[in-house]
Short mmCIF file of C-alpha atoms in Angstrom, two decimals:
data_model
loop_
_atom_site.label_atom_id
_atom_site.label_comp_id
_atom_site.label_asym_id
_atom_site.label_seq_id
_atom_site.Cartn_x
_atom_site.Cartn_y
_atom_site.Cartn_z
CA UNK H 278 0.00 0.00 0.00
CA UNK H 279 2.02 3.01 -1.38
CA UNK H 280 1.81 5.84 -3.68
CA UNK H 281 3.41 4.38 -6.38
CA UNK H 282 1.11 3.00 -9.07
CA UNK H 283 2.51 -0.67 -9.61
CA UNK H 284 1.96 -0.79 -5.51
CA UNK H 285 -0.86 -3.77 -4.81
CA UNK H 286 -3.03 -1.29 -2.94
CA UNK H 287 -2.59 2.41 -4.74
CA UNK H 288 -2.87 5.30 -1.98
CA UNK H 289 -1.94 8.13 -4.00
CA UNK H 290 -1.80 11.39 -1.70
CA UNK H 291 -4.36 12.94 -3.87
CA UNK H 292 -6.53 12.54 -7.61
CA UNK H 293 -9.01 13.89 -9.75
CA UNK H 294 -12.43 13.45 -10.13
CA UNK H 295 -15.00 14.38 -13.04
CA UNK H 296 -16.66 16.98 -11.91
CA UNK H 297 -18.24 19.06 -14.43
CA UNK H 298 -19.75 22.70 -12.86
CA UNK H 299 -19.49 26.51 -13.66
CA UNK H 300 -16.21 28.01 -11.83
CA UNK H 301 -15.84 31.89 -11.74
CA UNK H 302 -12.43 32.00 -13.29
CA UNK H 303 -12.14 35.82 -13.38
CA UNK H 304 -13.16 35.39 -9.46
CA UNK H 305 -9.43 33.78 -9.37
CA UNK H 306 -8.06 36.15 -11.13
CA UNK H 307 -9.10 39.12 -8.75
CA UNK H 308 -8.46 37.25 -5.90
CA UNK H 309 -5.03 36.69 -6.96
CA UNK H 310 -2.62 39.85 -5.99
CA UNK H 311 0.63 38.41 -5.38
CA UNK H 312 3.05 35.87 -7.80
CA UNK H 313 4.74 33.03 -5.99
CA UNK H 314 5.58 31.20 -2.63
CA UNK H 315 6.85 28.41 -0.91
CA UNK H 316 6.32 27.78 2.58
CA UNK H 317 8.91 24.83 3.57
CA UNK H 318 9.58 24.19 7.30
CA UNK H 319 12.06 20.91 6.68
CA UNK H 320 15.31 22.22 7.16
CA UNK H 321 16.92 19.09 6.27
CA UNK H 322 18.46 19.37 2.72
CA UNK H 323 17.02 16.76 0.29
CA UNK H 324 19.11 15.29 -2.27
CA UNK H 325 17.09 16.77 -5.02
CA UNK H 326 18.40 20.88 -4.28
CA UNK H 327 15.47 21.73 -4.13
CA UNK H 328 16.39 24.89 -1.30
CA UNK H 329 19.50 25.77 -3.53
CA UNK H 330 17.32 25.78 -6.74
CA UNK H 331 14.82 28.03 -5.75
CA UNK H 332 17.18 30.20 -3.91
CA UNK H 333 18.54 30.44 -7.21
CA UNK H 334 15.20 31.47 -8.80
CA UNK H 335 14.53 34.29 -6.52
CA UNK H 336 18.13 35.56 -6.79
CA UNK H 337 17.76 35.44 -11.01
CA UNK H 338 14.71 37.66 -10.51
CA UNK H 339 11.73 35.82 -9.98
CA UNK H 340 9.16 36.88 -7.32
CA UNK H 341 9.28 34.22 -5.29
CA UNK H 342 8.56 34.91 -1.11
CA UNK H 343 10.23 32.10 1.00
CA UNK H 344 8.96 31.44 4.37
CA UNK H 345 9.55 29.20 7.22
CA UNK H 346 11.87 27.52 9.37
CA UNK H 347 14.12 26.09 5.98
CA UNK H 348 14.43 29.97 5.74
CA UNK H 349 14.06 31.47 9.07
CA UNK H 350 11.29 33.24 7.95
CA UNK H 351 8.25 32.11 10.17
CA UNK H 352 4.97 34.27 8.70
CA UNK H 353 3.97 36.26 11.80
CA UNK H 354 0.16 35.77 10.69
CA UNK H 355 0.91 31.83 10.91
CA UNK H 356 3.40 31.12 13.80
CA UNK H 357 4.09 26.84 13.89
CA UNK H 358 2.58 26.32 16.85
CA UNK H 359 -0.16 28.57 17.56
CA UNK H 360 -1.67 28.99 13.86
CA UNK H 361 -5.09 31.16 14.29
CA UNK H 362 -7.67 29.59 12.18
CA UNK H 363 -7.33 30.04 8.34
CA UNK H 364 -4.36 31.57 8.90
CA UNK H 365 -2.84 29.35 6.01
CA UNK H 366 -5.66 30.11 3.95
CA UNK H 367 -5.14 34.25 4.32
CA UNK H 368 -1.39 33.43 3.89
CA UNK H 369 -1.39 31.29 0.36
CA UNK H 370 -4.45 32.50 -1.05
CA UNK H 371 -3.61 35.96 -3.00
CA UNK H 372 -0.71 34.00 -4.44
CA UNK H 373 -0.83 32.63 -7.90
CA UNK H 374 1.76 30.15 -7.96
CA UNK H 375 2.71 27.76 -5.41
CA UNK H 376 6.68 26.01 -5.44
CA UNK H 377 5.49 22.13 -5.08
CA UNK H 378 9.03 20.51 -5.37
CA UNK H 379 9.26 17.76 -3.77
CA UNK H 380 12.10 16.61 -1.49
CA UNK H 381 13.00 13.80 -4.08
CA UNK H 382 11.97 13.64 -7.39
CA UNK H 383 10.88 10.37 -7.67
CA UNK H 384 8.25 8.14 -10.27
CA UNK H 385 4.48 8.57 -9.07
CA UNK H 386 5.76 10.82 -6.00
CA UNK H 387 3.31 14.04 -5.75
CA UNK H 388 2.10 14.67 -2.45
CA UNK H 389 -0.28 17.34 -0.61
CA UNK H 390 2.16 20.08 -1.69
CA UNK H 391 0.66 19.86 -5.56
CA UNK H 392 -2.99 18.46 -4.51
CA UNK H 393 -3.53 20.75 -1.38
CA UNK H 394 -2.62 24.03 -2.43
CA UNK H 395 -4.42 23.58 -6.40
CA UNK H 396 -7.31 22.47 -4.58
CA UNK H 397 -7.65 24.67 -1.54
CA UNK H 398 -5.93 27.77 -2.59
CA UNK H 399 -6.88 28.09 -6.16
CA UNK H 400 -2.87 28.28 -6.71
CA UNK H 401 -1.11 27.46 -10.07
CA UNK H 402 2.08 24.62 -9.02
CA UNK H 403 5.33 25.12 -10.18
CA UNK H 404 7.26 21.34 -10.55
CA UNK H 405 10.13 20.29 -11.50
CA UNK H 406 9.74 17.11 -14.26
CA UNK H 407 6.66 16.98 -16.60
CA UNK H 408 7.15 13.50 -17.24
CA UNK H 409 5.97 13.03 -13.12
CA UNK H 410 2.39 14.85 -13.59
CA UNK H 411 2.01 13.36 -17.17
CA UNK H 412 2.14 9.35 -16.01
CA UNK H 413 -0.45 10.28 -13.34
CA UNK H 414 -3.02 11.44 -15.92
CA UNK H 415 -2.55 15.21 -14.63
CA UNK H 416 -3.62 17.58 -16.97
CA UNK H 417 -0.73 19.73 -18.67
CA UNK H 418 -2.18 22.56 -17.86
CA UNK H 419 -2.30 22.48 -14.33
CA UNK H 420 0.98 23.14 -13.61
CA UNK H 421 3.85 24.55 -14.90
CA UNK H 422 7.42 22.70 -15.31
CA UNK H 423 10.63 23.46 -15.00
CA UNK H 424 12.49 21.56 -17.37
CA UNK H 425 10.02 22.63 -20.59
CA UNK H 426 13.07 24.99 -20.83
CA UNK H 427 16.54 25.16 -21.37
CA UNK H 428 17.63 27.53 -18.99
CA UNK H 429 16.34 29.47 -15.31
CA UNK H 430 16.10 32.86 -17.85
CA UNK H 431 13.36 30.95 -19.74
CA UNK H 432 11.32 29.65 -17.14
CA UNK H 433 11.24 33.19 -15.49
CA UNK H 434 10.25 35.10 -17.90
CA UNK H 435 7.47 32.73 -18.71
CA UNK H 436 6.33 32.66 -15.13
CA UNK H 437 6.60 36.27 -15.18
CA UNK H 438 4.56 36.55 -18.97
CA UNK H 439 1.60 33.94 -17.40
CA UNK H 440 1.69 36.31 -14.13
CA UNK H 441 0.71 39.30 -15.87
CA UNK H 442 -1.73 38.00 -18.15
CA UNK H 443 -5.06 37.37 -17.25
CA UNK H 444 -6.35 34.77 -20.06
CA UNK H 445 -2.39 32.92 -20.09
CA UNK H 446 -3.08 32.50 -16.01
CA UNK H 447 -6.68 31.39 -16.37
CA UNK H 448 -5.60 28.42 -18.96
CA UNK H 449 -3.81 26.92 -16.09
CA UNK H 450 -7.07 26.62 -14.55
CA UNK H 451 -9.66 25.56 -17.04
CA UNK H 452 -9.11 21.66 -15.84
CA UNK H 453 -11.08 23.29 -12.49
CA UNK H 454 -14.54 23.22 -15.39
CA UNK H 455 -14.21 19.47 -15.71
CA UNK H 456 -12.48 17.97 -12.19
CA UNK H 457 -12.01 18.47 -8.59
CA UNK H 458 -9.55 17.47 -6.65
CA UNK H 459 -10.03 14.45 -3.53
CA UNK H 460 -6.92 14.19 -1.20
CA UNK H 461 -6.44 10.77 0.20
CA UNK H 462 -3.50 11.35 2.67
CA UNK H 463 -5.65 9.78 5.45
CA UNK H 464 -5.09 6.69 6.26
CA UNK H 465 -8.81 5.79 6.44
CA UNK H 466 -8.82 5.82 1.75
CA UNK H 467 -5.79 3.17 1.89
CA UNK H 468 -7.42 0.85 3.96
CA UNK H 469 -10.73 1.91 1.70
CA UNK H 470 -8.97 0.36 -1.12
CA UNK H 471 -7.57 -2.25 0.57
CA UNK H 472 -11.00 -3.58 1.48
CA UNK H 473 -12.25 -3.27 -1.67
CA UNK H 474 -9.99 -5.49 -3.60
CA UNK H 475 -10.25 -7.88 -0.99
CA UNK H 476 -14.13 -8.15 -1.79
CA UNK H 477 -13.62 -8.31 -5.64
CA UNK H 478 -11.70 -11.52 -4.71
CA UNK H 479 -14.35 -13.20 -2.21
CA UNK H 480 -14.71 -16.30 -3.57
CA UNK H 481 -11.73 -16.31 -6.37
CA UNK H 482 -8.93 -18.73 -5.50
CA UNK H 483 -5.95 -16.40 -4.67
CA UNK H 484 -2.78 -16.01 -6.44
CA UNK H 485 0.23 -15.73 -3.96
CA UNK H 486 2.69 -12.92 -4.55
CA UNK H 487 5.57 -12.26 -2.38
CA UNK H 488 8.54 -9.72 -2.49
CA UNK H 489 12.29 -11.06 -1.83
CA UNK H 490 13.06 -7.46 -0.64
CA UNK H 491 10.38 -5.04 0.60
CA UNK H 492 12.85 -2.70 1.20
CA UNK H 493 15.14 -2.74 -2.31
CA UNK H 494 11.54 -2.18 -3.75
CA UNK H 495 10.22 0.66 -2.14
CA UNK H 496 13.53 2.25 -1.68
CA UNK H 497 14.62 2.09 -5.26
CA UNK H 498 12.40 3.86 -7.68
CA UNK H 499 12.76 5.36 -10.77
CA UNK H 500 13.90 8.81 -9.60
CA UNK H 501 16.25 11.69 -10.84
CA UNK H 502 17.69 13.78 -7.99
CA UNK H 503 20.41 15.13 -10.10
CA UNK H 504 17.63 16.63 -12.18
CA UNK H 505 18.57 20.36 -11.01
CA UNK H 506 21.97 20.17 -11.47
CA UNK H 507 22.12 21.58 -15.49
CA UNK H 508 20.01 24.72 -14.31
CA UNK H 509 22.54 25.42 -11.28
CA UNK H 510 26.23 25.83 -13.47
#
C-alpha cells in the first residue's frame, strides 16, 4: 500500500475526479494579488536541491517569497505552533503560484504540496519534471514545469509573462470546469482500497505474490535527484 502506481493497494496522496460545474475563473483572477511562494519548514536538505534551486530562482529575478523555518522566515500571521484559524488560507491565497518541489523527485511521487494548495488555494504549481504529472493522468495545464526549458532565464520570464496575463493564467485553470480534486492522505482511503480489492476476490482462489526485498523495492524507484543540477552551473 504506497503511492506508487505498480503498488498492490494504490494510496496516491491525492486525484481527480470528473466533476463538471461553472467556476468563476475571473473570481481567481481578482483574488489573486501576489506571484509566488513556498512555505517549507524541513530544514533538512534533500538530495534533489530543491532549497538551492529556488534560492537560485529568486536571486535570477523571480518573485518568489520564501517562508519558514528552511528559511528562518516564520509568517507572523501563521506562527508553527499557535496557527489562528485560516491563517494558512489568508497566507497562500492571494498568491498565484505555489513552489510544489518535492524533497525527491521520484516516479508517481506528488504529495499534498501539488494536490492541497491547487485544490484549496486556487494556486497554479510550479514542478520540476513533466514526465511526473504526465504518467499520473494530470492535466498539462495544471501546472507549470521546469524543465520545458533550457535555462532558469526561460522559465522566469514565462512565469513572469503567465503572471501578468489574465487569459495565459486562467488556462492553467480551465481543468477546475471538468475535475475536482479528492486528497487521500488519510489513512482511512488506503485501507478503503484495501477492502475493496479484498471483496472483488471473495470467492476467487488467490494467487500468492511475495517480495524477496520489501525494502530494495520501495527504496529504489525510478527517480532523478540530479535533475537540477544543469540549471545550477
Amino acid at each position: 500500500m504506497t503511492y506508487r502506481r505498480d503498488s498492490d493497494v494504490h494510496y496516491p496522496y491525492g486525484a481527480l475526479v470528473k466533476n463538471e460545474k461553472f467556476v468563476n475563473l475571473t473570481e481567481i483572477w481578482n483574488s489573486k494579488t501576489k506571484e509566488a511562494i513556498w512555505l517549507n519548514n524541513a530544514r533538512a536538505s534533500s538530495r534533489n536541491r530543491r532549497v538551492e534551486f529556488t534560492e537560485k530562482l529568486k536571486s535570477e529575478g523571480m518573485n518568489i517569497d520564501l517562508m519558514g523555518n528552511a528559511f528562518n522566515n516564520t509568517p507572523k500571521e501563521c506562527p508553527r505552533f499557535a496557527r489562528p484559524p485560516n491563517c494558512t488560507h489568508k497566507l497562500l491565497s492571494p498568491y498565484k503560484f505555489y513552489i510544489a518541489f518535492e524533497n525527491s523527485n521520484c516516479e508517481d511521487y506528488v504529495t499534498e504540496k501539488f494536490w492541497e494548495k491547487a485544490g484549496w488555494y486556487n494556486m497554479v504549481p510550479i514542478v520540476f519534471e513533466r514526465k511526473i504529472y504526465r504518467n499520473l493522468g494530470i492535466p498539462d495545464e495544471m501546472y507549470i514545469a521546469v524543465n520545458d526549458f533550457q535555462n532558469l532565464e526561460d522559465f522566469i520570464s514565462f512565469v513572469k509573462s503567465v503572471s501578468s496575463n489574465k487569459d495565459k493564467y486562467l488556462k492553467n485553470h480551465q481543468w477546475r470546469k471538468q475535475y475536482r480534486i479528492i486528497e487521500s492522505s488519510s489513512e482511512n482511503y488506503g485501507f478503503c482500497q484495501l477492502c475493496q480489492k479484498l471483496l472483488k476476490l471473495r470467492g476467487h482462489k488467490l494467487k500468492e505474490k511475495s517480495y524477496a526485498n520489501l525494502k530494495d523495492w520501495y527504496s529504489t524507484p525510478s527517480c532523478d535527484n540530479s535533475f537540477v543540477d544543469k540549471y545550477l552551473q
